Coordinates of C-alpha atoms and ligand atoms in Angstrom, one line a residue:
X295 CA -28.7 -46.6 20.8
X296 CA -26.6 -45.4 24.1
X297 CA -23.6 -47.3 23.4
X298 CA -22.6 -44.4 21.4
X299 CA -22.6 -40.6 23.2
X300 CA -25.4 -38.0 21.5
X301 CA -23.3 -35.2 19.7
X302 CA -25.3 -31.4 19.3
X303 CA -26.2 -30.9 15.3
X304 CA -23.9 -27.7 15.7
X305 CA -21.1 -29.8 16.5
X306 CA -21.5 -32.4 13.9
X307 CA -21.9 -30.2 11.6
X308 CA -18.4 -29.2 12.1
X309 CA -16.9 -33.2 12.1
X310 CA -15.2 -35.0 9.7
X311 CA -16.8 -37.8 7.9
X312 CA -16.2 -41.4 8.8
X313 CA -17.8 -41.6 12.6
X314 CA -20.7 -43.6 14.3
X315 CA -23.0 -40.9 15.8
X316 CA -25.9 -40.4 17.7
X317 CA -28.2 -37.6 16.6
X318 CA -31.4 -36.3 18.7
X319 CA -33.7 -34.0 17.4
X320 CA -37.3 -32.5 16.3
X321 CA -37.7 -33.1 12.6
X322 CA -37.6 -30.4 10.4
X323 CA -38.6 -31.8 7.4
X324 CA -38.6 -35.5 5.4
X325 CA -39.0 -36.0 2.0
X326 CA -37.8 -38.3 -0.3
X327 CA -39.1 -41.3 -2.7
X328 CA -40.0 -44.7 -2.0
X329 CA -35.5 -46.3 -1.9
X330 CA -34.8 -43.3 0.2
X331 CA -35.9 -40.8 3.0
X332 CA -34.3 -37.6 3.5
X333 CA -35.2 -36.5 7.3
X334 CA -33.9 -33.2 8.3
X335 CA -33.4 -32.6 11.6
X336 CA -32.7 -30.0 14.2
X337 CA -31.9 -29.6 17.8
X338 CA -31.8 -26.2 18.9
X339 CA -27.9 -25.8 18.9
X340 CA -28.0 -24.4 15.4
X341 CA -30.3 -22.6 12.9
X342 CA -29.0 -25.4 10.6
X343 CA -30.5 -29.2 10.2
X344 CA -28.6 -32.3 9.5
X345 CA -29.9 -34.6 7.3
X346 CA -30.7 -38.0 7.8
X347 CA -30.6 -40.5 5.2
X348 CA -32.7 -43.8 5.6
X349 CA -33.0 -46.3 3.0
X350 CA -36.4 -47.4 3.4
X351 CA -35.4 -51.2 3.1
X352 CA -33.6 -50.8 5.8
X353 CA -36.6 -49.5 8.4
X354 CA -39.9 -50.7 9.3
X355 CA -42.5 -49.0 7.0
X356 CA -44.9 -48.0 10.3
X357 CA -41.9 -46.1 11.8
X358 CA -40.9 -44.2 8.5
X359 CA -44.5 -43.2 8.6
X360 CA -44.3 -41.7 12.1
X361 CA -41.3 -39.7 11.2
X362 CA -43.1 -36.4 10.7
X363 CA -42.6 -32.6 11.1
X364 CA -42.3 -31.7 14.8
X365 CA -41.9 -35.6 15.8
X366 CA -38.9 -35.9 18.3
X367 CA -36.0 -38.8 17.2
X368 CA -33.0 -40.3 18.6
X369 CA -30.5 -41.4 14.8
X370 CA -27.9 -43.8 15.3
X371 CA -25.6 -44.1 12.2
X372 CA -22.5 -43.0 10.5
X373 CA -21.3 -39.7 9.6
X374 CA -20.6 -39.4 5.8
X375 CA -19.5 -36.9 3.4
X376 CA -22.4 -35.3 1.9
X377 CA -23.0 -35.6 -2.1
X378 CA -26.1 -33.3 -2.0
X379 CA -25.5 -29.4 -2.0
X380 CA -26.1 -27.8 1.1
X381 CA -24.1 -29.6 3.6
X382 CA -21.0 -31.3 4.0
X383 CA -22.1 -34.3 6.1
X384 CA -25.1 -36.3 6.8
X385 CA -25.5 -39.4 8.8
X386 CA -26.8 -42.8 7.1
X387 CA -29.1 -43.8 9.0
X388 CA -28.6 -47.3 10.7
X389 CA -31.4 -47.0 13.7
X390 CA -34.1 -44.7 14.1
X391 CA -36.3 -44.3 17.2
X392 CA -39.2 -41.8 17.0
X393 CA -39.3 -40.6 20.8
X394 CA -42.2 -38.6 20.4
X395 CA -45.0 -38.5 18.6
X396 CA -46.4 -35.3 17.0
X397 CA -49.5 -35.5 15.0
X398 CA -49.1 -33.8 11.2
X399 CA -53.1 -32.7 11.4
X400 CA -53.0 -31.0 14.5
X401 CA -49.1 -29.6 14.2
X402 CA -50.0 -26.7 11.7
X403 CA -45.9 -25.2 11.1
X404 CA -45.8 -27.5 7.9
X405 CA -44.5 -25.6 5.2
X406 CA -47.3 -22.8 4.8
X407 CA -45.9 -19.6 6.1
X408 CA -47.0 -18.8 9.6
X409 CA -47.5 -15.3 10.2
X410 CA -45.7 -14.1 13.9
X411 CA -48.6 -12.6 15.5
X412 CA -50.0 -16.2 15.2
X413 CA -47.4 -17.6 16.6
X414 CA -47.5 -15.7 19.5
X415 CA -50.4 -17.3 20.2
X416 CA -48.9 -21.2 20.2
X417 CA -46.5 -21.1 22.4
X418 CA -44.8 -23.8 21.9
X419 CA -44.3 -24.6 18.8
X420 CA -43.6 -20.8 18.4
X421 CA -40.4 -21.5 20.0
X422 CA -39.9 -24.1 17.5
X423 CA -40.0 -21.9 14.4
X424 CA -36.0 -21.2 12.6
X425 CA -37.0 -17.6 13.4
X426 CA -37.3 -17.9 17.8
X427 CA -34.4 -20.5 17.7
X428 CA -32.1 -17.9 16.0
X429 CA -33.6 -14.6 18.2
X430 CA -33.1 -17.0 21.2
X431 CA -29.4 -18.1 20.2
X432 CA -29.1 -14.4 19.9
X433 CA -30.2 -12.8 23.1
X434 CA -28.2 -16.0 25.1
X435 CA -25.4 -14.5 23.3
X436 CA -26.2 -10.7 24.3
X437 CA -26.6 -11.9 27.8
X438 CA -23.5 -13.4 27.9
X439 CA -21.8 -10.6 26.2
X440 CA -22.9 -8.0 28.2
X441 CA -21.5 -10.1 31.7
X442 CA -18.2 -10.6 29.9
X443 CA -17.9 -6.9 28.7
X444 CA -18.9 -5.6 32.2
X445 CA -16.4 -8.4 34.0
X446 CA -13.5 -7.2 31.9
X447 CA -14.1 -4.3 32.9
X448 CA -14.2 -4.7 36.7
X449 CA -17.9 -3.9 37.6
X450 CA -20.0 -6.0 40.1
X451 CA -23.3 -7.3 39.4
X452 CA -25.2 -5.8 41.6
X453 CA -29.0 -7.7 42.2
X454 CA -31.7 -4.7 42.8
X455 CA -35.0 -5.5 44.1
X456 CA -38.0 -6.3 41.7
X457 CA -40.4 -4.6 44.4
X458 CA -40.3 -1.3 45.7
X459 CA -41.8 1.5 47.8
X460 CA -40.0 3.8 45.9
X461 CA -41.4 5.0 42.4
X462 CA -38.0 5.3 40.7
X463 CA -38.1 8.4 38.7
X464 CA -41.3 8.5 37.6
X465 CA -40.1 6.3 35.0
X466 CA -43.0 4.8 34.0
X467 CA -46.4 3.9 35.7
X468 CA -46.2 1.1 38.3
X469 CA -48.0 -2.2 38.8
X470 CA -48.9 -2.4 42.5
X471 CA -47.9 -5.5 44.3
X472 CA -50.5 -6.0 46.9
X473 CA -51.7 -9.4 49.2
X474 CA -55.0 -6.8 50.3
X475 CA -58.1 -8.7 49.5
X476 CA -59.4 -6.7 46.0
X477 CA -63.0 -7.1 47.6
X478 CA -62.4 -5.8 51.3
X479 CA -59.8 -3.3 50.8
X480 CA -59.2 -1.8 54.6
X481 CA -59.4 1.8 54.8
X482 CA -57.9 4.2 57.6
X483 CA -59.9 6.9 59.1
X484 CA -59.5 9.4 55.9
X485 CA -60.8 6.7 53.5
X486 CA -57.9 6.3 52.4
X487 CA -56.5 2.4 51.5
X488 CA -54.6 1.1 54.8
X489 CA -51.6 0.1 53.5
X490 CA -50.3 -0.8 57.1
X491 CA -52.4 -3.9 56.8
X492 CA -50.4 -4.8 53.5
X493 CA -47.7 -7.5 53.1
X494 CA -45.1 -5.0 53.3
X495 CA -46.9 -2.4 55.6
X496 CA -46.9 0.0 52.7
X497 CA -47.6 0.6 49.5
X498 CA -45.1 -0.8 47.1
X499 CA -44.9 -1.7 43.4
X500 CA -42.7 -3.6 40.7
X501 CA -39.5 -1.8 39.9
X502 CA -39.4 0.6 36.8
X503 CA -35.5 0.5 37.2
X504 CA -33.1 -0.3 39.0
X505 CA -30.7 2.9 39.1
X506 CA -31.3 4.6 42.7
X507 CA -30.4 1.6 44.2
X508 CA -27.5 1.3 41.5
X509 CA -26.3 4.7 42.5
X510 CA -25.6 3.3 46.1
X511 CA -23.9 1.0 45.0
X512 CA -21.4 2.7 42.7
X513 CA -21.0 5.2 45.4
X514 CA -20.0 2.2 47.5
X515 CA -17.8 -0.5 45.1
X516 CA -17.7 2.1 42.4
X517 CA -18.6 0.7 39.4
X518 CA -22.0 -1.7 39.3
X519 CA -24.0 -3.1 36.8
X520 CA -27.3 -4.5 36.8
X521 CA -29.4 -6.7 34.2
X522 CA -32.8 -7.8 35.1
X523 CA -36.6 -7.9 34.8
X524 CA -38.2 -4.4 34.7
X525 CA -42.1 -3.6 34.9
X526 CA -43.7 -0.6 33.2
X527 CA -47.4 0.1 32.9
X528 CA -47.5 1.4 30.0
X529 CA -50.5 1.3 27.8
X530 CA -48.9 2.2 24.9
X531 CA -49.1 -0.4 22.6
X532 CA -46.2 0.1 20.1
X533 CA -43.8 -2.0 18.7
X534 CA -40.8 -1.0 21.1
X535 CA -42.5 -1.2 24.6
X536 CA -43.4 -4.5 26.6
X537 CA -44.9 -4.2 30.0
X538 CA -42.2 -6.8 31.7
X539 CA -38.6 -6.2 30.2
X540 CA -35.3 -6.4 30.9
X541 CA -32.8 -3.8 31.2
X542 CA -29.3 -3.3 31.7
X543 CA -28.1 -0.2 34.0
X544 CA -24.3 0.5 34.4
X545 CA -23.8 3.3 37.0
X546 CA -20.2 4.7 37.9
X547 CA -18.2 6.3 40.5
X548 CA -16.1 9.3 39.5
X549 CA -17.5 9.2 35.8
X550 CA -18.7 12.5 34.3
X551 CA -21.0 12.8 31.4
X552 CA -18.0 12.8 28.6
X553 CA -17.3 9.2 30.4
X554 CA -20.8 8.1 30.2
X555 CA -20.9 8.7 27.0
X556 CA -18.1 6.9 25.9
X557 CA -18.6 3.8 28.3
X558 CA -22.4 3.5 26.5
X559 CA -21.1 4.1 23.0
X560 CA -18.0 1.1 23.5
X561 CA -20.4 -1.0 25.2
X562 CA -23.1 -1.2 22.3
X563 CA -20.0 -1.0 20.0
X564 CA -18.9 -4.7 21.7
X565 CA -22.4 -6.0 21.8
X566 CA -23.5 -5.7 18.2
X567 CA -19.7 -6.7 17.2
X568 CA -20.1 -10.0 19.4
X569 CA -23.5 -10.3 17.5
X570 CA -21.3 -10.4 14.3
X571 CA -18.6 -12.2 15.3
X572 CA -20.5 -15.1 16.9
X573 CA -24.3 -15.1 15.4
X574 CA -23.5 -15.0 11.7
X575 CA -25.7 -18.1 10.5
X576 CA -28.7 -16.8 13.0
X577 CA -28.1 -13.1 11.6
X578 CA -27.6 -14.4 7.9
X579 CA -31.2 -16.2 8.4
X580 CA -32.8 -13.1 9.8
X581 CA -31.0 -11.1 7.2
X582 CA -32.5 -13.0 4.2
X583 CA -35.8 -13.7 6.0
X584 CA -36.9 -10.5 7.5
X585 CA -34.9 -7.1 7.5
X586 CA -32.6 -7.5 4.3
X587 CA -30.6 -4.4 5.4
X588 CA -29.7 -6.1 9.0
X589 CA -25.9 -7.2 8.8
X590 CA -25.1 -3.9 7.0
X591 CA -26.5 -1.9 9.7
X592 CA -24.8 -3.7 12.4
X593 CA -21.4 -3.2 10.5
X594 CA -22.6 0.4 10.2
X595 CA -22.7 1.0 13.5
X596 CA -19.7 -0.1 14.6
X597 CA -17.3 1.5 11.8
X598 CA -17.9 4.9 12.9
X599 CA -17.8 7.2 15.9
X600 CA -21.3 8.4 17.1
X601 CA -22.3 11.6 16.3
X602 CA -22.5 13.9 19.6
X603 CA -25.3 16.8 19.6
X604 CA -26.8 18.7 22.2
X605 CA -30.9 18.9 22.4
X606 CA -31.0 23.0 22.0
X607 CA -29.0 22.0 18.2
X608 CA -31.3 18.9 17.3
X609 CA -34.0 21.1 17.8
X610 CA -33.0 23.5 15.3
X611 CA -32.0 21.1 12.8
X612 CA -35.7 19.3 13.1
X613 CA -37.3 22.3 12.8
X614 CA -35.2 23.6 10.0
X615 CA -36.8 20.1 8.1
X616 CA -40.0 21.0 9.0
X617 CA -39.7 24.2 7.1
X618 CA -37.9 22.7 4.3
X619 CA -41.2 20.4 3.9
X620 CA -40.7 17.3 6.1
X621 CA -43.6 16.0 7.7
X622 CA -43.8 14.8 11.6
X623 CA -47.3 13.6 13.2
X624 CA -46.2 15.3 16.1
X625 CA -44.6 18.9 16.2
X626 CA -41.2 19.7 18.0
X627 CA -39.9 22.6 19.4
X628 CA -37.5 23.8 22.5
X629 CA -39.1 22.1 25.7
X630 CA -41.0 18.8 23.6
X631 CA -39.7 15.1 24.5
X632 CA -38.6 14.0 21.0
X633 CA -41.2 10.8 19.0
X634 CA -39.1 8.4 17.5
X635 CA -39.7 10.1 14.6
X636 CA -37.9 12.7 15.5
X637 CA -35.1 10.4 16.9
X638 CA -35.1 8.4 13.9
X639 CA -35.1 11.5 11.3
X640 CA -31.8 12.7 13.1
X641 CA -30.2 9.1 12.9
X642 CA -31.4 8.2 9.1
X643 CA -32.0 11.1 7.6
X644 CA -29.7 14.1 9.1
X645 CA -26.8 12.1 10.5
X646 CA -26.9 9.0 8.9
X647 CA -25.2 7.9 12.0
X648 CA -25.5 6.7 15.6
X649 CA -26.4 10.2 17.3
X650 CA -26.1 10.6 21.3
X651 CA -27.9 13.5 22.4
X652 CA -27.4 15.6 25.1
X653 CA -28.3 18.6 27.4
X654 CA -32.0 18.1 27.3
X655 CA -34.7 20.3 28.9
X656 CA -34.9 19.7 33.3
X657 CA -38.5 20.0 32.5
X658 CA -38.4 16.5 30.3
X659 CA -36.2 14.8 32.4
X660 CA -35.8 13.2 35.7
X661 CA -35.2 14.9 39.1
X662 CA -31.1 13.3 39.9
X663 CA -30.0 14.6 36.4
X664 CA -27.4 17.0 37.0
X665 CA -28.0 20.2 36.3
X666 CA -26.2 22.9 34.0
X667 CA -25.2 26.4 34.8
X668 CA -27.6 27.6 32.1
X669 CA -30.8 26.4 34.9
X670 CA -32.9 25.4 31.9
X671 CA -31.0 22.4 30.6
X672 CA -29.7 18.9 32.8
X673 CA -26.8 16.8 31.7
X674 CA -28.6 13.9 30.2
X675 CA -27.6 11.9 26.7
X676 CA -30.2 9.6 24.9
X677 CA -28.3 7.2 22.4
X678 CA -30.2 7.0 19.3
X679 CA -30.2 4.1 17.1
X680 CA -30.8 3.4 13.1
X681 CA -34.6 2.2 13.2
X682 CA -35.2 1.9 16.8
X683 CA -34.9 5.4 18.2
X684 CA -34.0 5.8 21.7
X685 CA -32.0 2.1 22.5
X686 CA -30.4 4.0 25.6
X687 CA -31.0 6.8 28.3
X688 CA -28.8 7.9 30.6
X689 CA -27.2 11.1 32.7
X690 CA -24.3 12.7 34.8
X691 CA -26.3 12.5 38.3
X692 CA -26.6 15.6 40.9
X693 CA -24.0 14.9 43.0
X694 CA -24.4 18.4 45.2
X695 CA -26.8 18.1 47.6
X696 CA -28.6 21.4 47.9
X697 CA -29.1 21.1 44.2
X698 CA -30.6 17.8 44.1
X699 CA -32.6 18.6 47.3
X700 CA -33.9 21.7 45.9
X701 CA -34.8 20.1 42.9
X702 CA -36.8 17.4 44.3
X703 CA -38.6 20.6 46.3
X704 CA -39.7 22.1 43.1
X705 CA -40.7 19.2 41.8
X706 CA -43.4 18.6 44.6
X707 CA -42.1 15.1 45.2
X708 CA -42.3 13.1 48.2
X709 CA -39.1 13.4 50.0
X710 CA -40.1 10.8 52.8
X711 CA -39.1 7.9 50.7
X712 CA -36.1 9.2 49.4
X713 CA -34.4 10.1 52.0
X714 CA -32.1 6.8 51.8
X715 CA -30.9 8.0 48.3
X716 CA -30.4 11.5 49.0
X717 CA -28.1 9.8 51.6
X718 CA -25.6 9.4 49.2
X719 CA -25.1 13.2 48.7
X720 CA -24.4 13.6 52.7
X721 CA -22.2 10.9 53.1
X722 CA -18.6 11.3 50.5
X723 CA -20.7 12.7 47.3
X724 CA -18.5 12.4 44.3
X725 CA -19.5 13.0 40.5
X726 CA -21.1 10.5 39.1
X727 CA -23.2 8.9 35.8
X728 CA -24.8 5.8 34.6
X729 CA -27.2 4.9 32.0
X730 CA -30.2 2.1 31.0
X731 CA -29.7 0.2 27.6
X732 CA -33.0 -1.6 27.2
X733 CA -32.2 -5.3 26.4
X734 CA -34.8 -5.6 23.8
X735 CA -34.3 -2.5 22.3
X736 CA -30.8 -3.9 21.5
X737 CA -32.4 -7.3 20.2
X738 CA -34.4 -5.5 17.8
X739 CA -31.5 -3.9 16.8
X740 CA -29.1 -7.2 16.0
X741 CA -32.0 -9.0 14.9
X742 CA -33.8 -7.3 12.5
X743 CA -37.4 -7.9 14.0
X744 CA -40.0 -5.5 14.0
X745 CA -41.8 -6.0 16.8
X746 CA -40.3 -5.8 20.4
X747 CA -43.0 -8.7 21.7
X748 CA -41.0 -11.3 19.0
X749 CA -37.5 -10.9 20.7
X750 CA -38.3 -12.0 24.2
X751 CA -39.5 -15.8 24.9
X752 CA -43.0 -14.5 26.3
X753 CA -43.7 -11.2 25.6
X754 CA -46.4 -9.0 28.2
X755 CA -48.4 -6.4 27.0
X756 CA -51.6 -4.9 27.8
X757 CA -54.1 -6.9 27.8
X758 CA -51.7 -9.9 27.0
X759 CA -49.9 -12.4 29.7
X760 CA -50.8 -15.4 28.2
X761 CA -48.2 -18.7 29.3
Ligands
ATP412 P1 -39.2 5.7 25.7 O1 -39.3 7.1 25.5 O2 -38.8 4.9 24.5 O3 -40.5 5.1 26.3 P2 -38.0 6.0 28.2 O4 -37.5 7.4 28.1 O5 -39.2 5.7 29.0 O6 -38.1 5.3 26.8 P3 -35.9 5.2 30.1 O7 -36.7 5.4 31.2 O8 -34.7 6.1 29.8 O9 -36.8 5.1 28.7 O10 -35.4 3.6 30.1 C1 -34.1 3.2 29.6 C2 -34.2 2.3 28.4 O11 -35.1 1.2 28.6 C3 -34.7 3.0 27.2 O12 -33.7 3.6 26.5 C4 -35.2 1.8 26.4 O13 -34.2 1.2 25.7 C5 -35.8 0.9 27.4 N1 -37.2 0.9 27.6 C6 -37.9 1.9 28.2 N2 -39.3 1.6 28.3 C7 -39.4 0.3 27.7 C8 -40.5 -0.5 27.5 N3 -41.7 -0.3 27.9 N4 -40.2 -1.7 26.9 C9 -39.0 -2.0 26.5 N5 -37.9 -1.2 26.6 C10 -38.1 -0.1 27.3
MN413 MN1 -41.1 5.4 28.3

C-alpha cells in the first residue's frame, strides 16, 4: 500500500485523472449491486467524499462486507475521470484495506437523521457528522483569520492569565479555583474562609476576560490582542451563552471611541469575508442544510457600512414600536440593558443593518468606561448583529485618573486589588479603547447554527461538562 504517498480527499479532488493514489478515510457511505461497490469516503479535509469504486470480482467477499459506515480504510488505486454526476474523479479501486472496524448495529449515524442535541451526547461520532466537520473547518479558519488580520495589522498576542484574583468587571459570575479541601474548609478568626491557606494565598477565580490585563499591555506595546478560553458562571441557559468560551479582545493605545468603532466594524468585515472567500462548500452545506438565509446574510453584512446610533436614540425608536403595537417580553426604557430582542428588532426590523450602539447608561456598564460630559451616559458601543444580537462589546476607557478613581468609589468596589490597573492612569495615561468579539458568537453568525453549544468541539453548560 505505502509504496505510493496518501493524498488528503480535498486535494484529489482537485487532480487530474490518470494517477495511482492512495486514499485514507472513514466511510461515508457504500452502495452498489452485486459487479460493483460504490464506497464513499471522507477524511476530514473536506465536506466532500470521494468515491471509491470496487469491482467485487476483484476483492474478497469477507472484506467488502466489512466495508461499512464509520469503518476506517486505506484505497490504493487509480484516479479516473468520473462518468457519474457529482464528481469529477473517483479512484478504481485496486487494494482495499479496512483499518478499523466499526460495527453497523452499534454505529447509529446511518442514514436516519440524527437530531443535534443527540449528538451532543456521542461525542465522537458527533464530530463525525458533515455538519461538525464543516463548523470545525470553519472556526480553524476564523482562528486563523483573526491572527492574520491582527498580524497585518501590527498587534502582539498578548497571553492573559486563565486565573485571577481580580473579578474583571463584574463581567460575569466567577468559578472559584480552589485546592482547599471542600470538607474542611479552614476558617480565620471572623469565620470567614482562610484563603491564606489556599494555593494561591487568596481567593482567585477563572478569568471572565482578559481586558485589564490587555489594557497594560496596549499602554505598554500599544496595540495587543488576545484570543483565549474565557469562563462565566452563568446560569442562563440560552442558545448564545456557554460557561467556557473563547473570546477575542483587541485593546489599543491612542485609539478613541470613533477608532474603536471602526477597527471592530473592519475586523468582523474581514472575518465573515474570509468565511466566504475560503469556506464556500462548508457554508453552501450549512446553507442548504440548516439556515437557508446564511450566505446572503454574510454578503449582507459586508456590502454595507454599519449603522451608528447612540443608546438615548435606540431607546426612542423601541419605544416608539412599542406604541405602534410591537410586542417585547421584556419592557425598555432610558436606564434598561437592552434583550436581544431589542438588539435584534433594531438590526432586522428598524435598520435592516449591522447597528453599533453607543453612549449607553454608566449605570449598565462597567466601571473603566469613559465617561461623557453629560455624567449620565459612558462611551461604550455594542455591535449588533442580524440574528445573534450583541456579537461584540466594547468602550473608549477612562484614561483620567480622578475620574476612574472616583468612579470605582461610587461604585463601592474594592480598590485593594486594583490598584495594579489603576497604575496605568499614574504612570503616562493616554486615551485609549478596545473591545471583546465573542468567538462563538461570530461562529453562529458564519455558520448558520442555532445553538451556541453546536459551534465549539465540547460545549460547557450548566449542568453539562461531559468529555
Ligand atoms: P450578553 O449580554 O450577551 O450576556 P455581555 O454583555 O455579558 O453579553 P461582554 O461582557 O461585553 O458580554 O463580553 C464580550 C462578548 O463576549 C460579547 O459581546 C459576546 O460576544 C461574548 N459573550 C459574553 N458572554 C458569553 C457567553 N456566556 N458565552 C459566549 N459568548 C459570550
Ligand atoms: Mn453576559
Amino acid at each position: 500500500m505505502e509504496t505510493v504517498k496518501r493524498t488528503k480527499i480535498k486535494a484529489l479532488l482537485a487532480s487530474e485523472p490518470g494517477v495511482e493514489v492512495l486514499a485514507k478515510g472513514w466511510v461515508r457511505t457504500k452502495r452498489g449491486n452485486k459487479q460493483v461497490k460504490f464506497i464513499a469516503l471522507n477524511d476530514g479535509s473536506t465536506i466532500n467524499n470521494i468515491q471509491i469504486v470496487a469491482n467485487t470480482e476483484n476483492f474478497d467477499e469477507e472484506l467488502l462486507k466489512r466495508v461499512t459506515t464509520g469503518a476506517s480504510l486505506a484505497v490504493k488505486g487509480q484516479l479516473v475521470a468520473s462518468v457519474g454526476s457529482g464528481q469529477a474523479v473517483e479512484i478504481q479501486a485496486t487494494e482495499i484495506e479496512v483499518l478499523g472496524d466499526c460495527d453497523p448495529m452499534r454505529f447509529p449515524l446511518q442514514k436516519k437523521d440524527t437530531t443535534l442535541e443527540y449528538l451532543r451526547s456521542v461525542a465522537h461520532m458527533r464530530l463525525r457528522t458533515n455538519t461538525f466537520g464543516a463548523v470545525l473547518r470553519i472556526r480553524n479558519a476564523m482562528a486563523y483569520a483573526i491572527h492574520t488580520f491582527f498580524n497585518q495589522k501590527g498587534f502582539v498576542y498578548l497571553h492573559t492569565p486563565l486565573i485571577t484574583e481580580s473579578d474583571a468587571e463584574g463581567a460575569g459570575d466567577m468559578f472559584q479555583v480552589t485546592t482547599l479541601d471542600l470538607k474542611n474548609i479552614p476558617l480565620d478568626k471572623k469565620g470567614n474562609v482562610d484563603f491564606s491557606k489556599d494555593f494561591f494565598g487568596k481567593k482567585t477565580s477563572l478569568t471572565v476576560s482578559g481586558q485589564l490585563e490587555g489594557e497594560l499591555g496596549a499602554t505598554a506595546v500599544g496595540e495587543i490582542y488576545t484570543f483565549g478560553p474565557t469562563f462565566r458562571a452563568e446560569n442562563s441557559n440560552t442558545p448564545r451563552h456557554l460557561a467556557e468560551f473563547w473570546m477575542i479582545e483587541p485593546e489599543m493605545a491612542f485609539y478613541d471611541l470613533k477608532d474603536n468603532m471602526e477597527l471592530a466594524e473592519e475586523f468582523v468585515k474581514y472575518l465573515v469575508k474570509y468565511a466566504l472567500d475560503n469556506c464556500m462548500d462548508d457554508l453552501k452545506f450549512l446553507n442548504d442544510k440548516y439556515d437557508d438565509g446564511l450566505i446572503e446574510r454574510m454578503q449582507g453584512v459586508i456590502g454595507i457600512p454599519f449603522q451608528h446610533v447612540t443608546y438615548t436614540q435606540a431607546v426612542e425608536i423601541l419605544e416608539n414600536a412599542v406604541a405602534n403595537g410591537v410586542k417585547f417580553e421584556y419592557p425598555v426604557h432610558w436606564g434598561t440593558d437592552f434583550q436581544s430582542e431589542h438588539e435584534r428588532y433594531l438590526v432586522e426590523k428598524h435598520f435592516q443593518k449591522p447597528v453599533i450602539l453607543t453612549d449607553f447608561p454608566k449605570d449598565i456598564k462597567a466601571f473603566y468606561m469613559k465617561q461623557n460630559e453629560d455624567g449620565r451616559t459612558v462611551r461604550g458601543m455594542d455591535v449588533l448583529f442580524p440574528k445573534i444580537g450583541e456579537i461584540i462589546g466594547g468602550s473608549e476607557r477612562e484614561a483620567s485618573l480622578e475620574k476612574l478613581e472616583a468612579r470605582i468609589e461610587e461604585l463601592g468596589m474594592s480598590r485593594k486589588n486594583l490598584e495594579w490597573y489603576i497604575d496605568t492612569r499614574r504612570y503616562g495615561t493616554v486615551p485609549h479603547s478596545g473591545f471583546g468579539l465573542g468567538f462563538e458568537r461570530l461562529l453562529l453568525f458564519v455558520t448558520g447554527m442555532a445553538n451556541i453549544r453546536d459551534v465549539i468541539p465540547f460545549p460547557r453548560t450548566p449542568k453539562n461538562a461531559e468529555f
